[in-house]
Short mmCIF file of C-alpha atoms in Angstrom, two decimals:
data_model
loop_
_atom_site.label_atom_id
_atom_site.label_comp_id
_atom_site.label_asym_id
_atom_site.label_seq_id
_atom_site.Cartn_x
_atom_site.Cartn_y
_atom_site.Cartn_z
CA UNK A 1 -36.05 71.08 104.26
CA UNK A 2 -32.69 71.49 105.08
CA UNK A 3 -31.42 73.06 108.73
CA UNK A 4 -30.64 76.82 108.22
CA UNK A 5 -26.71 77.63 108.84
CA UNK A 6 -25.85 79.76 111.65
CA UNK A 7 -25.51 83.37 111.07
CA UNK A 8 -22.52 85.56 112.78
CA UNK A 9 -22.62 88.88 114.20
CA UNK A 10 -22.99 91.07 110.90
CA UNK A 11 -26.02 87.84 108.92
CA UNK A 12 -22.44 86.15 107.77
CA UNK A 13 -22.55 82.88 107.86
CA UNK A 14 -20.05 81.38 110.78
CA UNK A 15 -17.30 79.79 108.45
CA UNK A 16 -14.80 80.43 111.22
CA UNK A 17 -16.56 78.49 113.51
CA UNK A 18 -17.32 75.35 111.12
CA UNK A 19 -13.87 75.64 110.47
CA UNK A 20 -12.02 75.28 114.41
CA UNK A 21 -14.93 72.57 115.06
CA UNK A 22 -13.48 70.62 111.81
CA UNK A 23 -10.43 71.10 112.88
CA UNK A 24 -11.22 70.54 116.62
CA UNK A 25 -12.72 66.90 115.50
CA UNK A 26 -10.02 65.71 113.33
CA UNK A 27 -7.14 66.89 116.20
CA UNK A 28 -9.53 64.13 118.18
CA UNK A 29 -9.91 61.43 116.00
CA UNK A 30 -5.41 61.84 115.18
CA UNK A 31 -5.18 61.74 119.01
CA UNK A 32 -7.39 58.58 119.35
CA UNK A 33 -5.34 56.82 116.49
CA UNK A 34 -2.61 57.69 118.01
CA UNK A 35 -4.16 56.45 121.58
CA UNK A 36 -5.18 53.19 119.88
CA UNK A 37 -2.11 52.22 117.90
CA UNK A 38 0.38 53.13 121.12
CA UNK A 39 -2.49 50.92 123.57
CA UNK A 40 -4.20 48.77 121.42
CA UNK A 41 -7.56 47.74 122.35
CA UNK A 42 -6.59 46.77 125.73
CA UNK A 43 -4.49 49.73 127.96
CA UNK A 44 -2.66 46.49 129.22
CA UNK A 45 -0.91 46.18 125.49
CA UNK A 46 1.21 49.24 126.52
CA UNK A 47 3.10 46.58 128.19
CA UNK A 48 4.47 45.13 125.34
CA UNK A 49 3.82 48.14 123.05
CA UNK A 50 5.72 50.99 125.11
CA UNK A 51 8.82 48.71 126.21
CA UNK A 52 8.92 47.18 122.44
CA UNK A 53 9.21 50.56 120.83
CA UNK A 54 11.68 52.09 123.17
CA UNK A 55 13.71 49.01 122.45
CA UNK A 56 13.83 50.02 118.91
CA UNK A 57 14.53 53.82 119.67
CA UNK A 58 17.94 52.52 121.92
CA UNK A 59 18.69 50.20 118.86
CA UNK A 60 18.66 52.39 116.19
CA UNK A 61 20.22 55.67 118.64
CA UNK A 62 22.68 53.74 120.52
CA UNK A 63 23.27 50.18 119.17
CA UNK A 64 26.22 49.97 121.41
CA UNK A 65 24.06 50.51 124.59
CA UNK A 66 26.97 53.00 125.67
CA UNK A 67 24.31 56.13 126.70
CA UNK A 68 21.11 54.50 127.90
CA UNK A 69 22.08 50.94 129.09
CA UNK A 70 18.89 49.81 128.69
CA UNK A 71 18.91 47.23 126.06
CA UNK A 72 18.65 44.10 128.03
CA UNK A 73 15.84 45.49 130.40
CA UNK A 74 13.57 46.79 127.61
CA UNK A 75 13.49 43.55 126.15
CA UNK A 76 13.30 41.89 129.02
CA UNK A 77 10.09 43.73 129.72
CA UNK A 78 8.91 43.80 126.97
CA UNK A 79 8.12 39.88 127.40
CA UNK A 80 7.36 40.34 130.94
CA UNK A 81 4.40 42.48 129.41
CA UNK A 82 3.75 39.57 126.68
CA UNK A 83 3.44 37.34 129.78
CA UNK A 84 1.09 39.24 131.91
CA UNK A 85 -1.07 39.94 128.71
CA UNK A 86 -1.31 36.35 128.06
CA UNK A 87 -2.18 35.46 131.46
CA UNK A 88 -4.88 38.21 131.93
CA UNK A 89 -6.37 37.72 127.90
CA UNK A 90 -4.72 35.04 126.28
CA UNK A 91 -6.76 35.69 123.37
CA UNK A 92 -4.78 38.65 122.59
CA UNK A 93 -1.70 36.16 122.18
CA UNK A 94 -1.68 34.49 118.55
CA UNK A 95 1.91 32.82 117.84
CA UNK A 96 2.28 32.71 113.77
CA UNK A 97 3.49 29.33 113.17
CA UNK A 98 5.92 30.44 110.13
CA UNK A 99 7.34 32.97 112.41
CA UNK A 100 8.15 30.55 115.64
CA UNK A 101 9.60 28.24 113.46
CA UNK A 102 12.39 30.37 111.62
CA UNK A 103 12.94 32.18 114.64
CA UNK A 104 13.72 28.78 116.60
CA UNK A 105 15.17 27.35 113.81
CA UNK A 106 17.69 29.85 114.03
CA UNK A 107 18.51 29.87 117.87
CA UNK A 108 18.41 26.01 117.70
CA UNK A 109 21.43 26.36 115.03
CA UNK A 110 23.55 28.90 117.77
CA UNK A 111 22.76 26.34 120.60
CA UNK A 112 23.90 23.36 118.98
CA UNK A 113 26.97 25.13 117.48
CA UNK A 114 27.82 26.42 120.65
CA UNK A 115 27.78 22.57 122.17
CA UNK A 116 29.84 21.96 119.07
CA UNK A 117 32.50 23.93 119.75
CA UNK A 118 33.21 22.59 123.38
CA UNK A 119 33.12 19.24 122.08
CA UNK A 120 35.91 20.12 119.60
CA UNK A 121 38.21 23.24 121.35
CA UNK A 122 36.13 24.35 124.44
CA UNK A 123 39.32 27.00 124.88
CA UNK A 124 39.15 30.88 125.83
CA UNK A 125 38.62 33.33 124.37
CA UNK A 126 35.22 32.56 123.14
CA UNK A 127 32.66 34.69 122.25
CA UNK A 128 29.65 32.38 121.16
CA UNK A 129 27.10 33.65 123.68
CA UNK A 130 28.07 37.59 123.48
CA UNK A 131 26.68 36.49 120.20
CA UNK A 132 23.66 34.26 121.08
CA UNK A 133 22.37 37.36 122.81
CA UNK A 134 21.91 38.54 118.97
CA UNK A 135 20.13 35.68 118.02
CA UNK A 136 17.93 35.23 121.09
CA UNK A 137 16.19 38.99 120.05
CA UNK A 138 14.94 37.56 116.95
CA UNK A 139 11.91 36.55 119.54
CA UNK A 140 10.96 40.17 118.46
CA UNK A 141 9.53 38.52 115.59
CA UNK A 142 7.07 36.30 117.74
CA UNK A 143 6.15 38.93 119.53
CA UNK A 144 5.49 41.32 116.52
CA UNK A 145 3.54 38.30 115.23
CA UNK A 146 1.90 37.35 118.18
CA UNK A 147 0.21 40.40 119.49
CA UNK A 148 -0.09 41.85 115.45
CA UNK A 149 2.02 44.79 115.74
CA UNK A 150 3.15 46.29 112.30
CA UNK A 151 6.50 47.66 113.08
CA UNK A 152 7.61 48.99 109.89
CA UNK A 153 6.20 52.83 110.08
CA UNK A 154 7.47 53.21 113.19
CA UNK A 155 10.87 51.90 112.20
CA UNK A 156 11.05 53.55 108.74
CA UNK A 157 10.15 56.97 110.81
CA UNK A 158 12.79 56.77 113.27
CA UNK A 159 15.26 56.46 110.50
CA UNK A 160 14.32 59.24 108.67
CA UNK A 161 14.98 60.95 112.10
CA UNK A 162 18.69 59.34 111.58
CA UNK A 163 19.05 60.33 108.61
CA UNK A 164 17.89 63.72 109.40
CA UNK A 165 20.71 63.82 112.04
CA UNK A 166 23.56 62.78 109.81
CA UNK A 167 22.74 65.18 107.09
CA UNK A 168 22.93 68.12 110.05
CA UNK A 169 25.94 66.34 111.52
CA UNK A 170 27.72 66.37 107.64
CA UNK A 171 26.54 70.13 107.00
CA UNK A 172 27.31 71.46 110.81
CA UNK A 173 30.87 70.19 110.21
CA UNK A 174 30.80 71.67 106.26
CA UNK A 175 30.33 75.22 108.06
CA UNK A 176 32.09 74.72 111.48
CA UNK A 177 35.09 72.87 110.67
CA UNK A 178 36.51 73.50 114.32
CA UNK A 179 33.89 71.32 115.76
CA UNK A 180 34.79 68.41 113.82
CA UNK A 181 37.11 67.01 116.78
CA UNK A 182 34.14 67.64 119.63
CA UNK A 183 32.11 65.92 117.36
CA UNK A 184 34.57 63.50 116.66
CA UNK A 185 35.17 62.46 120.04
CA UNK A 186 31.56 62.50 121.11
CA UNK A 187 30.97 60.20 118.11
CA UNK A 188 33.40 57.55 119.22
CA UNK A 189 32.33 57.70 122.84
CA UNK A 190 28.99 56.67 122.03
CA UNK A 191 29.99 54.26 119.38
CA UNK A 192 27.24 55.86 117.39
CA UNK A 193 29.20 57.76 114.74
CA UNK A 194 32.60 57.54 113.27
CA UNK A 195 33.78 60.86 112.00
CA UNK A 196 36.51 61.13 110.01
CA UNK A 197 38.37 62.28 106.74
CA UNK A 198 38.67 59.60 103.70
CA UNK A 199 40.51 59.00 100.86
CA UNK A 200 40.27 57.02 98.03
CA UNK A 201 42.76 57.99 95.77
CA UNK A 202 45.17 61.18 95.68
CA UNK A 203 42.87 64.10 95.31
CA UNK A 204 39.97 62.06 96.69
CA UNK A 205 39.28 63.12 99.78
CA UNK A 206 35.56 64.09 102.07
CA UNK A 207 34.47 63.78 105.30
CA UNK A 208 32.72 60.52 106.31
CA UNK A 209 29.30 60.69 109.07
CA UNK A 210 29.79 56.97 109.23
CA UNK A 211 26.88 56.43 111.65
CA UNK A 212 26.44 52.67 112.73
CA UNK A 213 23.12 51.72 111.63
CA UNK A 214 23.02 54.10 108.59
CA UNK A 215 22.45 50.79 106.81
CA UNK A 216 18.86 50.15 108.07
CA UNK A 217 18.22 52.79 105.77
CA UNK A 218 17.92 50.17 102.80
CA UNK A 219 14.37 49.98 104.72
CA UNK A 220 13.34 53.63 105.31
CA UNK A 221 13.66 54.25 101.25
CA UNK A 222 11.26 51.11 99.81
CA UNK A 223 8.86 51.81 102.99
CA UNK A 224 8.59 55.92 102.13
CA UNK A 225 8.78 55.17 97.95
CA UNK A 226 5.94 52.82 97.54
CA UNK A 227 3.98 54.90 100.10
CA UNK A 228 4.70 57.71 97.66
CA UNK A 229 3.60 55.60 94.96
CA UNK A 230 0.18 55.13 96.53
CA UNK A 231 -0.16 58.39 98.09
CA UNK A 232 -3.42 59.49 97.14
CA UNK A 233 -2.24 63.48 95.70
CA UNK A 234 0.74 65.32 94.68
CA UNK A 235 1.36 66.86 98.24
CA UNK A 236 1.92 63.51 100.29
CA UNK A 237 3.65 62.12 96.99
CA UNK A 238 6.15 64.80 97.25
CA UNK A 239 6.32 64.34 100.79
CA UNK A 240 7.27 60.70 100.82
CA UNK A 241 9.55 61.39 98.12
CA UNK A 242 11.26 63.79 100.15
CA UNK A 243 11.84 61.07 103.37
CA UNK A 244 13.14 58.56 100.90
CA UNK A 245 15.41 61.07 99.05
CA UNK A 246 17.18 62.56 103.04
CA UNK A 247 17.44 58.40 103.64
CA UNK A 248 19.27 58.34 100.42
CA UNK A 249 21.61 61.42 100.77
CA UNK A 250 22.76 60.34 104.60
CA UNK A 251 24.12 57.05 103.15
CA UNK A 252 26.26 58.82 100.56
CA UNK A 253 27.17 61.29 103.31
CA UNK A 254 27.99 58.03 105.26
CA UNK A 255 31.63 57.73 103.04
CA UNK A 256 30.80 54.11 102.96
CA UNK A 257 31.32 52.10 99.12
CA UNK A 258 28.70 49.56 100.34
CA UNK A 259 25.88 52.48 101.86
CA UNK A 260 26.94 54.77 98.75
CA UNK A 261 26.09 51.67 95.98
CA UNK A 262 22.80 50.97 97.98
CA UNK A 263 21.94 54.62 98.02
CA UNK A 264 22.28 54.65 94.09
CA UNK A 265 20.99 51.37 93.05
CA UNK A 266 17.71 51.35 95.38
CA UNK A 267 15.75 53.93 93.43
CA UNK A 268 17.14 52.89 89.87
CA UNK A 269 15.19 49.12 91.06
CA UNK A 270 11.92 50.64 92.89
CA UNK A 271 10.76 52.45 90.54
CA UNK A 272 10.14 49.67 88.15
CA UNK A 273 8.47 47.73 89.99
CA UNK A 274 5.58 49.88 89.75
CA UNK A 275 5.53 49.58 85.76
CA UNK A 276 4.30 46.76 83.62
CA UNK A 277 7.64 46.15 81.84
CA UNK A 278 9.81 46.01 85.18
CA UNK A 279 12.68 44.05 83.38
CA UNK A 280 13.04 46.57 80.61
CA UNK A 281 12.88 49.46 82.91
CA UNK A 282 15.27 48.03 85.39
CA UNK A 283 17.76 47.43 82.47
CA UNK A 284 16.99 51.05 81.60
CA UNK A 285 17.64 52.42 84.97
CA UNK A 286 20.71 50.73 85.47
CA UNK A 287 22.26 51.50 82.11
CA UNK A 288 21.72 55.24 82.78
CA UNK A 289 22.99 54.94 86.34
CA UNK A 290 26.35 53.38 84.46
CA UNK A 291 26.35 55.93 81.65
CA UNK A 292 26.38 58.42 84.70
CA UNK A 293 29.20 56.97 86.23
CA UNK A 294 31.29 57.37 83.52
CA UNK A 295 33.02 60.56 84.52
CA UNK A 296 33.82 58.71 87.92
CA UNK A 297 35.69 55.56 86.70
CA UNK A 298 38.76 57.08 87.66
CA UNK A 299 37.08 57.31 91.57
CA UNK A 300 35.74 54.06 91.64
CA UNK A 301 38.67 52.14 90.00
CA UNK A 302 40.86 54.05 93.22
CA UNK A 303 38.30 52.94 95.73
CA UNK A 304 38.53 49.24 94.22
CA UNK A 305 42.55 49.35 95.12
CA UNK A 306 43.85 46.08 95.88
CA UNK A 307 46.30 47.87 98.01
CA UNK A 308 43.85 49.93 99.79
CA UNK A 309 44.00 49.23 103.22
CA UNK A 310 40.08 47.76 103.77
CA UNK A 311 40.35 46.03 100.49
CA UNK A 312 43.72 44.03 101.25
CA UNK A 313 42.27 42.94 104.61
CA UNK A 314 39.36 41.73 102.81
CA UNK A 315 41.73 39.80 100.54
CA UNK A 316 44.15 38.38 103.01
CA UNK A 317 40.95 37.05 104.71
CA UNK A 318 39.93 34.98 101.53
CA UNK A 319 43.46 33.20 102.28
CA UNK A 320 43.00 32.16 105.41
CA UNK A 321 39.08 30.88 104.46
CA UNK A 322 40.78 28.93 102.02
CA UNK A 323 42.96 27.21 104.69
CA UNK A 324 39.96 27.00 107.29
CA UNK A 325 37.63 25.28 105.20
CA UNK A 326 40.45 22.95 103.95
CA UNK A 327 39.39 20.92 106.91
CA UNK A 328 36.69 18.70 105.77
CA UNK A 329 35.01 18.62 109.50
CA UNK A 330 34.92 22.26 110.12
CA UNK A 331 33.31 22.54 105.98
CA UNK A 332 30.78 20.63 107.09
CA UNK A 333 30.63 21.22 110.76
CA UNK A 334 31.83 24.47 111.07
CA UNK A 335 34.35 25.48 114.07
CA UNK A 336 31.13 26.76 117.15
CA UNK A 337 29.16 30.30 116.97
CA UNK A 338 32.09 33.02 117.85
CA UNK A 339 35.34 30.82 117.81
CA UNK A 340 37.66 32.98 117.63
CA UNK A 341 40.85 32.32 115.05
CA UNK A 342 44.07 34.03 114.47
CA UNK A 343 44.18 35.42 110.85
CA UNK A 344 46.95 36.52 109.13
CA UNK A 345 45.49 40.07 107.75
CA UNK A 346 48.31 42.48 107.18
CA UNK A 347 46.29 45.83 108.76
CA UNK A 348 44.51 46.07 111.77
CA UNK A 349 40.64 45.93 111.03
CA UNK A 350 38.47 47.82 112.57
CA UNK A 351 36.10 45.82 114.76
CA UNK A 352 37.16 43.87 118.04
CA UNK A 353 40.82 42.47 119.11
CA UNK A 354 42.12 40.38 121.35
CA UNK A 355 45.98 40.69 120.45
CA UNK A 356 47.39 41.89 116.88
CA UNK A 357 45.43 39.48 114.65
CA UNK A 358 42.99 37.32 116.96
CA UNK A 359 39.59 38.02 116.73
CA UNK A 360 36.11 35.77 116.35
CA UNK A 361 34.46 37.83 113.38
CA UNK A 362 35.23 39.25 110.35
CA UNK A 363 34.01 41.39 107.37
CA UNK A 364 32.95 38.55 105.81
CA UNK A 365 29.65 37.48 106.83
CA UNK A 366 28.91 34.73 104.98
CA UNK A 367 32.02 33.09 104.88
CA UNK A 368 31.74 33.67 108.63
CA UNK A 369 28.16 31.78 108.84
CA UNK A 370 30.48 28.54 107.34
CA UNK A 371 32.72 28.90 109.47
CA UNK A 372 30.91 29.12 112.19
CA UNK A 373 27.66 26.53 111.59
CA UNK A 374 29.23 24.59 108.78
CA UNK A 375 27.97 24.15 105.30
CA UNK A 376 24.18 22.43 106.37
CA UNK A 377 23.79 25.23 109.38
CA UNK A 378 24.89 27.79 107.20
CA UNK A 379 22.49 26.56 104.24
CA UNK A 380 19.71 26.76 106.74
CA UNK A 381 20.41 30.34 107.96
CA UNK A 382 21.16 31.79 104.47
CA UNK A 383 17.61 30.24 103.35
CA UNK A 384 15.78 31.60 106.02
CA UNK A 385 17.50 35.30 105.40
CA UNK A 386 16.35 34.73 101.82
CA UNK A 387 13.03 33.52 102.51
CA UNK A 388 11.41 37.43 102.27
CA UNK A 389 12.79 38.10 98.96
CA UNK A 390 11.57 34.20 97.25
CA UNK A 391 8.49 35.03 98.70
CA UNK A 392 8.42 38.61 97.52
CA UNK A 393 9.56 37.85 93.70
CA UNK A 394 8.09 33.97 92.99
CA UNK A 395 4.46 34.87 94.97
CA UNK A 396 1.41 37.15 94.65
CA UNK A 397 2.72 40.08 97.32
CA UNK A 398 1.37 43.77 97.68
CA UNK A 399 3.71 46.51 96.50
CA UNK A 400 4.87 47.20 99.79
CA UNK A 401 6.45 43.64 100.49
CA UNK A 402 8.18 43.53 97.39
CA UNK A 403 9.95 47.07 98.03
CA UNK A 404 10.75 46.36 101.38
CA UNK A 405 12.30 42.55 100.20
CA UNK A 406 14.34 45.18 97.37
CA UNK A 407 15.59 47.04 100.43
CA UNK A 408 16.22 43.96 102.38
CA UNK A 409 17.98 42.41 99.61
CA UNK A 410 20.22 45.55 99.31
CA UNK A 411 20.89 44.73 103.24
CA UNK A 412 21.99 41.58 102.53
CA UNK A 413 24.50 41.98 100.07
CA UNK A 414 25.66 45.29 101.99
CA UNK A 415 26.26 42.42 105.00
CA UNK A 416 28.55 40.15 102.51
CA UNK A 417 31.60 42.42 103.66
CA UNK A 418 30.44 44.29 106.91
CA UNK A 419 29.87 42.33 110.19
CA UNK A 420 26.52 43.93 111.36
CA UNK A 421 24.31 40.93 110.26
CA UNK A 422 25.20 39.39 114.18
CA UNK A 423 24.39 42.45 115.66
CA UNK A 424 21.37 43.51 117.29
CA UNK A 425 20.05 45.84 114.55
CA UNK A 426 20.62 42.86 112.28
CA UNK A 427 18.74 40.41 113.84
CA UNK A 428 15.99 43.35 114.83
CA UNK A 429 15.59 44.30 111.02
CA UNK A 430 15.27 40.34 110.58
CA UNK A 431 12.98 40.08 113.24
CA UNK A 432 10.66 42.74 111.31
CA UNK A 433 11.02 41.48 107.62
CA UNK A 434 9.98 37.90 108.89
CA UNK A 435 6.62 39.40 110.16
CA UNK A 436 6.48 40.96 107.40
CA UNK A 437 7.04 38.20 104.98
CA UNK A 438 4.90 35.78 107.24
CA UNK A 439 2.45 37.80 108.98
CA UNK A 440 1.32 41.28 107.28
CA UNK A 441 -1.58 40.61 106.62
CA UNK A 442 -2.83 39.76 110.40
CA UNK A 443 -0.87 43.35 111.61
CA UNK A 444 -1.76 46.57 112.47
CA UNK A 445 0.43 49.76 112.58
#
């Protein structure tokens, strides 16, 4: 015999009550996920939890640690919190072999081409540890590993928070055009956001919310598309759509050829991998997205300008490779981690000077890793940024890893002319893809 249900004031049954006290229990059980994934089954993992995920918040809001200053001390809590967690429950602490060794692989590399360079120059200026510092917070991944923390939704979310931002930023100044210089200026102080007016072409002209990790973004879209893919109804289908599609639409707002070709060719390659005939439908997708470009040859052939101003720096550079790696020693050797050199571009790029032309990094990232490891480092470093997409295309790999190598891939190639593969968003979204490539199935969100 089943237990009678309560009746209200008038014999109604209480719906409205059944109702707050579903609602009241599944409030509870969000707020104990959410108390579980931020603490982890010991309180004492919000010592590496809470200092770990405000280090990613300052990386992705102010790379150049210009507004919180914080950088350095978050992660150096952070492993003061892996330390005391090890010490109090060492079982907690689980290194993944895979990760430790890429991860020291990689800082071994730095070191010795550090030593390197003070055996062959040892002159100033030199900015091989400013750069070290980059490579010595790919220990993220360890700790990631170690303590089985799945990093990726709470990444991917923060970006779509980004994103979110630059669309406002792009619309504000759309409506207010007389706030475009406070926003300007506030932009450049932070070194967040460089707003300004392009060209590419005469009668080619927009306004560019360049923000500086607006490329991270290549993960945000895989991450929210194949969680739309598996979403179990329409509503949170739609609703992942939606956070891949604002990702998308800040990185053509960004005014950037490299964010704008990412933005365009990500979803024309996700969405086949999630049919059976993914080479036909990628060939499919692609020759639509070309057939749709067709009305903006004239656009792309004037942003493709030899004598455009980003393109003949990028040129003049391949000249002055050619006459660095003449030199069979620094081929094979390369010339130390952050040598600098004095090139012979004929426009003033747009990253760090000392004097008109000297400067110890370039656009060209992998021409850089040569230069600066040799051909053998440099082989080592490219395999190991490569490793999550071999593992991703020539392996058995859930959905989710093979997007997310798509979107790192995209990363990659958007790092072949844009120096933020050394910085510390670069070797952070590193840090995260080797977990994920090594490790996923041992984390939790």
């Amino acid at each position: 015999m089943t237990e009678p249900v309560p009746l209200g004031r008038f014999g109604e049954s209480s719906t409205s009550d059944w109702i707050q006290n579903v609602r009241t229990r599944s409030l509870r059980s969000r707020l104990e996920r959410v108390y579980r994934n931020a603490w982890g089954d010991d309180p004492r993992q919000a010592l590496v939890r809470l200092p770990l995920l405000a280090f990613v918040f300052v990386c992705v809001f102010d790379p150049a640690d210009q507004i919180f200053h914080a950088k350095v001390w978050l992660f150096m809590a952070m492993w003061t919190g892996v330390c005391v967690l090890f010490y109090f429950d060492g079982d907690k602490i689980q290194p993944a072999p895979g990760v430790t060794i890429c991860v020291l692989l990689l800082i071994t590399i730095s070191l010795l081409s550090i030593v390197w360079y003070y055996l062959v120059d040892g002159t100033e200026p030199y900015a091989g540890f400013g750069l070290l510092k980059g490579f010595l917070l790919l220990s993220i991944a360890i700790v990631l590993a170690a303590c089985r923390i799945d990093l990726m939704p709470f990444l991917s979310t923060l970006l779509v928070l980004l994103a979110l931002l630059t669309v406002a930023v792009f619309v504000l100044v759309q409506l207010r055009p007389e706030m475009f210089p406070a926003l300007q200026q506030m932009g450049s102080s932070s070194g967040l956001v460089l707003l300004a007016e392009r060209s590419h072409g005469e009668g080619f002209k927009f306004t560019q919310v360049n923000v500086v990790t607006l490329p991270l973004l290549t993960i945000s879209i895989p991450y929210f598309f194949d969680r739309a893919m598996g979403a179990p109804n329409f509503r949170a289908k739609a609703f992942n759509l939606a956070l891949a599609a604002v990702s998308i639409l800040a990185m053509l707002f960004s005014g950037s050829r490299n964010l704008a070709a990412a933005a365009l060719l990500l979803p024309c390659l996700l969405w086949p991998l999630y049919t059976r005939r993914i080479v036909l439908n990628v060939l499919i997708s692609l020759g639509t997205l070309a057939v749709l470009s067709l009305p903006f040859v004239a656009r792309l052939r004037a942003s493709l300008d030899p004598s455009e101003l980003s393109n003949n720096i990028k040129l003049t550079l391949l000249g002055d490779y050619a006459h660095i790696f003449s030199d069979l020693q620094t081929l094979l050797l390369g010339k130390g981690l952050g040598a600098y050199y004095r090139w012979s571009t004929s426009g003033r790029p747009e990253f760090e000077l000392t004097g008109e032309y000297f400067y110890f990094n370039t656009e060209l990232t992998y021409a850089e890793l040569i230069r600066y490891f040799g051909l053998f480092g440099a082989a080592i470093v490219i395999l190991i940024l490569l490793f999550p997409v071999g593992k991703a295309f020539l392996t058995d790999v859930s959905s989710r890893q093979r997007a997310l190598a798509l979107g790192w891939l995209a990363y990659l190639c958007m790092t072949a002319t844009n120096p933020m593969l050394f910085s510390s968003t670069g070797m952070l979204l590193l840090s995260v893809m080797l977990v994920e490539t090594v490790s996923s199935a041992n984390t939790n969100s």
